[in-house]
PDB file of C-alpha atoms in Angstrom:
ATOM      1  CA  UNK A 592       3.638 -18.302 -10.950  1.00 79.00           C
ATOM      2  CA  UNK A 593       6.785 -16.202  -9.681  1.00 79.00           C
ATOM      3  CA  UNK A 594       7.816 -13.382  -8.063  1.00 80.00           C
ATOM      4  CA  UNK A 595      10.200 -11.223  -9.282  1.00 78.00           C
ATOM      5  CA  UNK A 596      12.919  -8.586  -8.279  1.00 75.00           C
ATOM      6  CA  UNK A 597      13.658  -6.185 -11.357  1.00 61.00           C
ATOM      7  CA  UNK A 598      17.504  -4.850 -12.044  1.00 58.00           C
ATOM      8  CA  UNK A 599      16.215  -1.887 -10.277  1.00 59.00           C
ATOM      9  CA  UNK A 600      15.464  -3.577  -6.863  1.00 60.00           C
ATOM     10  CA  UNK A 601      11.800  -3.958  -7.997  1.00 67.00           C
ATOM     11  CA  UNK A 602       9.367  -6.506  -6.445  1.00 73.00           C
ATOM     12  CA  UNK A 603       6.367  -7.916  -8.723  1.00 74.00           C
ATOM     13  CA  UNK A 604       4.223 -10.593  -8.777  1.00 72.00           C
ATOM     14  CA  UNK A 605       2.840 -13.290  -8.800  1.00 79.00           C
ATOM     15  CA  UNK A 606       3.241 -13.573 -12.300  1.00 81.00           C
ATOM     16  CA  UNK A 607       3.052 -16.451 -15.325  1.00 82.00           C
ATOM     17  CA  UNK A 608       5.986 -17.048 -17.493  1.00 80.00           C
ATOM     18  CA  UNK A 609       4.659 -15.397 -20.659  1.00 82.00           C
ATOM     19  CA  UNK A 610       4.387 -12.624 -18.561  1.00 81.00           C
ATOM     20  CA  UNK A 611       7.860 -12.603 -17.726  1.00 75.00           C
ATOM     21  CA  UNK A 612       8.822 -13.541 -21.442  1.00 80.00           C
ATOM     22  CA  UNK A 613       6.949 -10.329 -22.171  1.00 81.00           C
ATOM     23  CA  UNK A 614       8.338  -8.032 -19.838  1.00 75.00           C
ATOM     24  CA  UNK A 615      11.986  -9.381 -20.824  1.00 77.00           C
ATOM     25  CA  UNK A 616      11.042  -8.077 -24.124  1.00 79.00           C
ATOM     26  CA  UNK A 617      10.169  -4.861 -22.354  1.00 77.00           C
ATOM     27  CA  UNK A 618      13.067  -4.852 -20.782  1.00 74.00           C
ATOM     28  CA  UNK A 619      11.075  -4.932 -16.943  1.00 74.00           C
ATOM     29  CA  UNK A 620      14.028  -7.559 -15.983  1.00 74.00           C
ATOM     30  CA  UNK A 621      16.566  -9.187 -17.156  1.00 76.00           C
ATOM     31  CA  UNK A 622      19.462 -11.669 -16.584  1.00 74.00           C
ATOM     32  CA  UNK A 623      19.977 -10.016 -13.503  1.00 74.00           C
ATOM     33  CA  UNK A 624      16.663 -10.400 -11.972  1.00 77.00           C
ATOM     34  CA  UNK A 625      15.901 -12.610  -9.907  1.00 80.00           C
ATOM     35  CA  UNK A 626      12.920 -15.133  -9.101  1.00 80.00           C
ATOM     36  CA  UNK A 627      10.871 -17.054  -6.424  1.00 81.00           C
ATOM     37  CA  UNK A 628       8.191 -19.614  -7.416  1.00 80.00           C
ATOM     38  CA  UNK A 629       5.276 -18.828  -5.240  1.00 77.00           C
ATOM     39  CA  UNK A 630       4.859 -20.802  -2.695  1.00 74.00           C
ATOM     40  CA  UNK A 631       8.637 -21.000  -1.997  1.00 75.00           C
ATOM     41  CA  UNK A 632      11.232 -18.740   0.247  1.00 72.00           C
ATOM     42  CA  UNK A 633      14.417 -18.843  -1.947  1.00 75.00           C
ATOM     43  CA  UNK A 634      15.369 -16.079  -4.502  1.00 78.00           C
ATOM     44  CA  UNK A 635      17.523 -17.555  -7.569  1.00 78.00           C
ATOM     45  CA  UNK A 636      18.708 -15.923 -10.736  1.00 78.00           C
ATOM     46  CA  UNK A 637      16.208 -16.207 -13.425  1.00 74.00           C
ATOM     47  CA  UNK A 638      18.585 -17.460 -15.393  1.00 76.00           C
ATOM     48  CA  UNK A 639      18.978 -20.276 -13.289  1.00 75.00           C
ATOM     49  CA  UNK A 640      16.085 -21.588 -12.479  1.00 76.00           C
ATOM     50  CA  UNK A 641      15.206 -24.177 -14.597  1.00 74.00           C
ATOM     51  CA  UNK A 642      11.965 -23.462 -15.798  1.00 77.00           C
ATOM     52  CA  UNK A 643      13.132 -19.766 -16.992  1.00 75.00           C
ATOM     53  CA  UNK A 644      16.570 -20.442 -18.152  1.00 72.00           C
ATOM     54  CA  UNK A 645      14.971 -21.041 -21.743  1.00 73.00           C
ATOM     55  CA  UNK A 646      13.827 -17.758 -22.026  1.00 73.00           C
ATOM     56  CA  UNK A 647      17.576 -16.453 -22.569  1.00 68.00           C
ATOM     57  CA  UNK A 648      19.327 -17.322 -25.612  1.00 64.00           C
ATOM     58  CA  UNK A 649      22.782 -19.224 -24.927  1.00 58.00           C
ATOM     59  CA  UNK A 650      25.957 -17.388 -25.436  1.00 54.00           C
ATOM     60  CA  UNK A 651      27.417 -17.793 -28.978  1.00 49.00           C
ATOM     61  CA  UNK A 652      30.889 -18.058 -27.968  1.00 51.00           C
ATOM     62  CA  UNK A 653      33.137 -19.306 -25.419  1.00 59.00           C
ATOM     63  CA  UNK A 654      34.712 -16.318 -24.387  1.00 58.00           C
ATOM     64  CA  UNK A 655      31.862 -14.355 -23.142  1.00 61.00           C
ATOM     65  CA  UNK A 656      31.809 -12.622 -19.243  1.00 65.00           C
ATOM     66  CA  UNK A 657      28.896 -14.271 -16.950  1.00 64.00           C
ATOM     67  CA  UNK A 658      26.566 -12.117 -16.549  1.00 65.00           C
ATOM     68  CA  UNK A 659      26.385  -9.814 -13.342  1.00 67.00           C
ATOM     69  CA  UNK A 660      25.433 -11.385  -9.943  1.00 64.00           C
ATOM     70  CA  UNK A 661      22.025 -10.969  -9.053  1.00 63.00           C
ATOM     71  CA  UNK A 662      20.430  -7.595  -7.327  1.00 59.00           C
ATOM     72  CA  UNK A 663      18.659  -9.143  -4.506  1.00 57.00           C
ATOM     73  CA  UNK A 664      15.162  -7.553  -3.944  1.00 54.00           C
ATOM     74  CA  UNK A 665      14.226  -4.116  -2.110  1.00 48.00           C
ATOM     75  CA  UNK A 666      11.456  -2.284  -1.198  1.00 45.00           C
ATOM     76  CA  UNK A 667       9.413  -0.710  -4.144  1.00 44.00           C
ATOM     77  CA  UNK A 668       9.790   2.994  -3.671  1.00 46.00           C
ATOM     78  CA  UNK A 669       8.514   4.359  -6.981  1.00 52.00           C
ATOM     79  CA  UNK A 670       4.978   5.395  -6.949  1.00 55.00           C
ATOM     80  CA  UNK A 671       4.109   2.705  -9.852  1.00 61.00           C
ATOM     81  CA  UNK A 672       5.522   0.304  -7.589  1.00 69.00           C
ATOM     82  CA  UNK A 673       2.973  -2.248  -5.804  1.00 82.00           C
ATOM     83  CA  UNK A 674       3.203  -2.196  -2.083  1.00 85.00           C
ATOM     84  CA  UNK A 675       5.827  -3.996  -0.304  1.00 88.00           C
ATOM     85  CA  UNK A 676       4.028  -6.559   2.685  1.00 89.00           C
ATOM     86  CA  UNK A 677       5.891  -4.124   5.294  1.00 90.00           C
ATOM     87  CA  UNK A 678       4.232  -1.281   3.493  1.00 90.00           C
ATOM     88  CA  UNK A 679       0.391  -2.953   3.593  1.00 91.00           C
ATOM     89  CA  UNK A 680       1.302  -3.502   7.134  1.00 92.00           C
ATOM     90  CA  UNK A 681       1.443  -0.341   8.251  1.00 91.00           C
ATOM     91  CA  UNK A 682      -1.250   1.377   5.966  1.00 91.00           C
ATOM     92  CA  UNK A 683      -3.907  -1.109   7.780  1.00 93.00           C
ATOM     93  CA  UNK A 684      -2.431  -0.148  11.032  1.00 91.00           C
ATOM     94  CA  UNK A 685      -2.624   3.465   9.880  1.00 91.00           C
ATOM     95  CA  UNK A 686      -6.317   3.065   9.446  1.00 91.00           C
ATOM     96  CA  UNK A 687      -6.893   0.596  12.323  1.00 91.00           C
ATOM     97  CA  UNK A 688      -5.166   2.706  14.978  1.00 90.00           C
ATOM     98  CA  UNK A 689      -7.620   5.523  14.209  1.00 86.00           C
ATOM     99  CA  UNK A 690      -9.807   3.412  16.224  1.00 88.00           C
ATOM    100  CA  UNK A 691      -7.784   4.240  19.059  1.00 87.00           C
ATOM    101  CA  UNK A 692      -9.721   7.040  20.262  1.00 83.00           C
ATOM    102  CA  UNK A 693     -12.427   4.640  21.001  1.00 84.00           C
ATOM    103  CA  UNK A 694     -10.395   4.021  24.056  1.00 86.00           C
ATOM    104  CA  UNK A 695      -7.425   6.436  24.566  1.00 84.00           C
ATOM    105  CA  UNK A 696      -8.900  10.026  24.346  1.00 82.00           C
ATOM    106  CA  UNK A 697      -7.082  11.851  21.509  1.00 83.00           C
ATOM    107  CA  UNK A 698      -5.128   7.951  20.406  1.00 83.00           C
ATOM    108  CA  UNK A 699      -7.570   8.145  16.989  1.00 84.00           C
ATOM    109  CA  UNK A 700      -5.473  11.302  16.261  1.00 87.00           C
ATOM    110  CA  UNK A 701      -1.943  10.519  17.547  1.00 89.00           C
ATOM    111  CA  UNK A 702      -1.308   7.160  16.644  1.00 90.00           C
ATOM    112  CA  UNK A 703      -2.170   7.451  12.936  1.00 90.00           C
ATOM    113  CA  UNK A 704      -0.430  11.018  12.765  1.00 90.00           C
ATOM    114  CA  UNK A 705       2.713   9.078  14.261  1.00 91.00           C
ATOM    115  CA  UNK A 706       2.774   6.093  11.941  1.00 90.00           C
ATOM    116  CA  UNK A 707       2.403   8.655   8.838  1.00 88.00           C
ATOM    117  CA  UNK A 708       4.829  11.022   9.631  1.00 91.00           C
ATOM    118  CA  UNK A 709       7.183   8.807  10.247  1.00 91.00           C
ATOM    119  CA  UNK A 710       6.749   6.396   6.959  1.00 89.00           C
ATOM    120  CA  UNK A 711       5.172   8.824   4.581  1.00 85.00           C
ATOM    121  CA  UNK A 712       8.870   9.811   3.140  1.00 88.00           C
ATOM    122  CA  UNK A 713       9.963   6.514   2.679  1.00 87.00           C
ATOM    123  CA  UNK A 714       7.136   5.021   1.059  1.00 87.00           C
ATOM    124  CA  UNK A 715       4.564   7.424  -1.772  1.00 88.00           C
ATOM    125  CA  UNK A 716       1.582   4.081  -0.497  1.00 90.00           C
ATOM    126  CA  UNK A 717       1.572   5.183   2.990  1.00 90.00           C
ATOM    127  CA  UNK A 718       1.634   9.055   2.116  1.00 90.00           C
ATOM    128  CA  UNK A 719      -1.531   8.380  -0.181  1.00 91.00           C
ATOM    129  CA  UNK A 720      -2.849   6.132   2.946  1.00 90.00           C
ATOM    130  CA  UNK A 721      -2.122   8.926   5.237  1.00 90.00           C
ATOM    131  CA  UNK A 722      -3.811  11.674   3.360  1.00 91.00           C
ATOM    132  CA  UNK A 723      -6.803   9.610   2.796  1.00 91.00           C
ATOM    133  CA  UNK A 724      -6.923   9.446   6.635  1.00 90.00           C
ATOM    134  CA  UNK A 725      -6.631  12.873   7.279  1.00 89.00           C
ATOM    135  CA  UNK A 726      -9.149  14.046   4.955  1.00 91.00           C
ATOM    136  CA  UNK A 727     -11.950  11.507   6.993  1.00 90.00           C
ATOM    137  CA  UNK A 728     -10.234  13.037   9.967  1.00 89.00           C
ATOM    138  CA  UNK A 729     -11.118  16.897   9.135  1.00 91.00           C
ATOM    139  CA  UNK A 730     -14.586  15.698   7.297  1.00 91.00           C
ATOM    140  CA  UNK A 731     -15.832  14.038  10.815  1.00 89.00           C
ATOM    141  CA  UNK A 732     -14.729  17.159  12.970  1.00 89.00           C
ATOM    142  CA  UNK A 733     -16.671  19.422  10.225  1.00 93.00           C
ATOM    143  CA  UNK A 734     -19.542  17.402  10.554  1.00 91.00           C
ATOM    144  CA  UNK A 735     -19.755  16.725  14.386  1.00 90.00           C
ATOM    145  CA  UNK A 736     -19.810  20.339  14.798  1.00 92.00           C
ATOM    146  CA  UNK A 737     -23.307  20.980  13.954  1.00 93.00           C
ATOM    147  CA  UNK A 738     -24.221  17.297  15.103  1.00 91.00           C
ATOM    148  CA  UNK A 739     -23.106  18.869  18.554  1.00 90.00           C
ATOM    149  CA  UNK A 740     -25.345  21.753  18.686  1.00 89.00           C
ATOM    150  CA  UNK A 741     -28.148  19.832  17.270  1.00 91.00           C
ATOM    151  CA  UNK A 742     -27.807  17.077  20.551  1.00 88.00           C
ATOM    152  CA  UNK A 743     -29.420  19.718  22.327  1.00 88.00           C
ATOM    153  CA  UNK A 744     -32.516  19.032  21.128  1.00 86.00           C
ATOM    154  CA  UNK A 745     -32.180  15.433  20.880  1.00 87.00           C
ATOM    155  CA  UNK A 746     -32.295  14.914  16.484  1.00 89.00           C
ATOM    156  CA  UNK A 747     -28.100  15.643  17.375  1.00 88.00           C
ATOM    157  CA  UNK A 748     -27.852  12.055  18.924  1.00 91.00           C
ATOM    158  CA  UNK A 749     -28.691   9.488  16.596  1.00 93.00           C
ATOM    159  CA  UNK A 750     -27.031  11.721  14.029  1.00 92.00           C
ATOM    160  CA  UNK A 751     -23.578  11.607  16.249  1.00 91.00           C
ATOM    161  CA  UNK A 752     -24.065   7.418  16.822  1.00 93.00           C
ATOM    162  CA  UNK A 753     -24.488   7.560  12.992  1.00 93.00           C
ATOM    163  CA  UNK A 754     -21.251   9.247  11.910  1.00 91.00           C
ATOM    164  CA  UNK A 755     -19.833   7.370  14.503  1.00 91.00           C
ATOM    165  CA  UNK A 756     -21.126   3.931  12.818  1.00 93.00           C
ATOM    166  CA  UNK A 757     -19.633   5.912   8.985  1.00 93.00           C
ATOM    167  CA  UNK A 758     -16.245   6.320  11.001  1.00 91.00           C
ATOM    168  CA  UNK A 759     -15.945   3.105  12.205  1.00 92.00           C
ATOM    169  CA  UNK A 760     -16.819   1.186   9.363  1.00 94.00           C
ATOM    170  CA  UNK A 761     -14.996   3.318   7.002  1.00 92.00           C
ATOM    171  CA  UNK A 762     -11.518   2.814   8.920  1.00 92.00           C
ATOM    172  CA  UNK A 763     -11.701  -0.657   8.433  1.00 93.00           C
ATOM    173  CA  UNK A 764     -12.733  -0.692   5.017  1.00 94.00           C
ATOM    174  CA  UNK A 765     -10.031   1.292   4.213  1.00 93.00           C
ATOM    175  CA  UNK A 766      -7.574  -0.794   6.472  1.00 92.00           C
ATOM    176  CA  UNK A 767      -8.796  -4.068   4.579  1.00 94.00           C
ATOM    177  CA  UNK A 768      -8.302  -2.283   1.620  1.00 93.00           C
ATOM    178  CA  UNK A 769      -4.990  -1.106   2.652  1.00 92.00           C
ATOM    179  CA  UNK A 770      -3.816  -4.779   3.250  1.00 92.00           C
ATOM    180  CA  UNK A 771      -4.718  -5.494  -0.203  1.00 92.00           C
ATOM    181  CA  UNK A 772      -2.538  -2.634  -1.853  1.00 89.00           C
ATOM    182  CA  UNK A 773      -5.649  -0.300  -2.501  1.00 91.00           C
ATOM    183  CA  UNK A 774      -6.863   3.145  -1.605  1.00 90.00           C
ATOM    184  CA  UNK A 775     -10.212   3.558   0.107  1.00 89.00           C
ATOM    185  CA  UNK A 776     -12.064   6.463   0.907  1.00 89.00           C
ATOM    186  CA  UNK A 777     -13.995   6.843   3.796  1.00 89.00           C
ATOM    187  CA  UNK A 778     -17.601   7.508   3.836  1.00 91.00           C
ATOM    188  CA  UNK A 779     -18.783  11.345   3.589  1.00 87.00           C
ATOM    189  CA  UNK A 780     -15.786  12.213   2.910  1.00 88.00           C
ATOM    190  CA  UNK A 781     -14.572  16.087   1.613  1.00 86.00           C
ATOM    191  CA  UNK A 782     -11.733  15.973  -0.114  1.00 83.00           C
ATOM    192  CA  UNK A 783      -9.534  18.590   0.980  1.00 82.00           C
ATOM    193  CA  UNK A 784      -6.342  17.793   0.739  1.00 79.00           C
ATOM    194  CA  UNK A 785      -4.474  17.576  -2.592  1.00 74.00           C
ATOM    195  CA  UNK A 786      -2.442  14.223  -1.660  1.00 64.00           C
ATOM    196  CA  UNK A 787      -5.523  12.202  -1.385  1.00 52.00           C
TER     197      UNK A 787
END
């Protein structure tokens, strides 16, 4: 299984060899891409690493160029990209620093809002992360409204330690599923906002 960095700067992966004998034919990567085994830390030309090199003819003649040096890897930043490790990173922080307010009064809101703003142009997995948060964000304040008049005669409270079970537990679903390169809604959620 390998890892691979397209011509483009792409990361995929782990993948087999007939999927990268496939995706040559696609033209997904070629001699310039390069490849790391999993398991291992160095990035080589896929043309020279041993196990790969057969997958490229060899030149007819002896007066052809090399081929161009190797693009080493970037950060996806397509939206068909899969998430870069950075990227998972922060969309689990996203979601697990929403738990903040537990402990700093307004840090649910702040926190999150910070780490979005300033990550949501560089990356379309933490803009979808980020909207996904601030839908469960507006959906809890619409529902603790009521919730909060209805404490007043008691039925309000186990209602409010309920959505505050749904908010927990749907921050770190979404946070786990964050680290894994998915989207998770929360819970009860309303979707209404457009990048979600």
């Amino acid at each position: 299984m390998f890892y691979v960095a397209g011509p483009a700067g792409e990361t995929f992966g782990p993948v087999a060899v007939e999927t990268l004998k496939a995706w040559l034919e696609e033209g997904r990567v070629d001699a310039s891409s390069l490849v790391c085994r999993q398991g291992e830390t160095s990035w080589v030309a896929i043309t020279a690493h041993p196990e790969l090199a057969s997958l490229f003819p060899t030149p007819a003649g002896p007066g052809l160029p090399p081929p161009p040096p190797p693009v080493p890897p970037r950060a996806p930043s397509g939206p068909n990209q899969p998430p870069s490790p950075d990227e998972k990173n922060l969309g689990m922080a996203l979601h697990l620093s929403n738990l903040a307010g537990l402990v700093v009064p307004y840090g649910g809101l702040v926190v999150p809002l910070v780490i979005w703003l300033l990550n949501r142009e560089k990356s379309r997995f933490i803009e979808k992360q980020g909207w996904l948060w601030l839908n469960a964000c507006v959906s809890y304040v619409i529902y603790s409204l009521p919730i909060g008049f209805l404490c007043f005669i008691v039925i309000g409270i186990p209602l409010a330690v309920a959505l505050l079970a749904v908010w927990v537990v749907g921050s770190i679903r979404a946070a786990l599923a964050a680290q894994k390169g998915e989207f998770q809604d929360y819970p009860l959620v309303l979707k209404l906002f457009k990048g979600a």
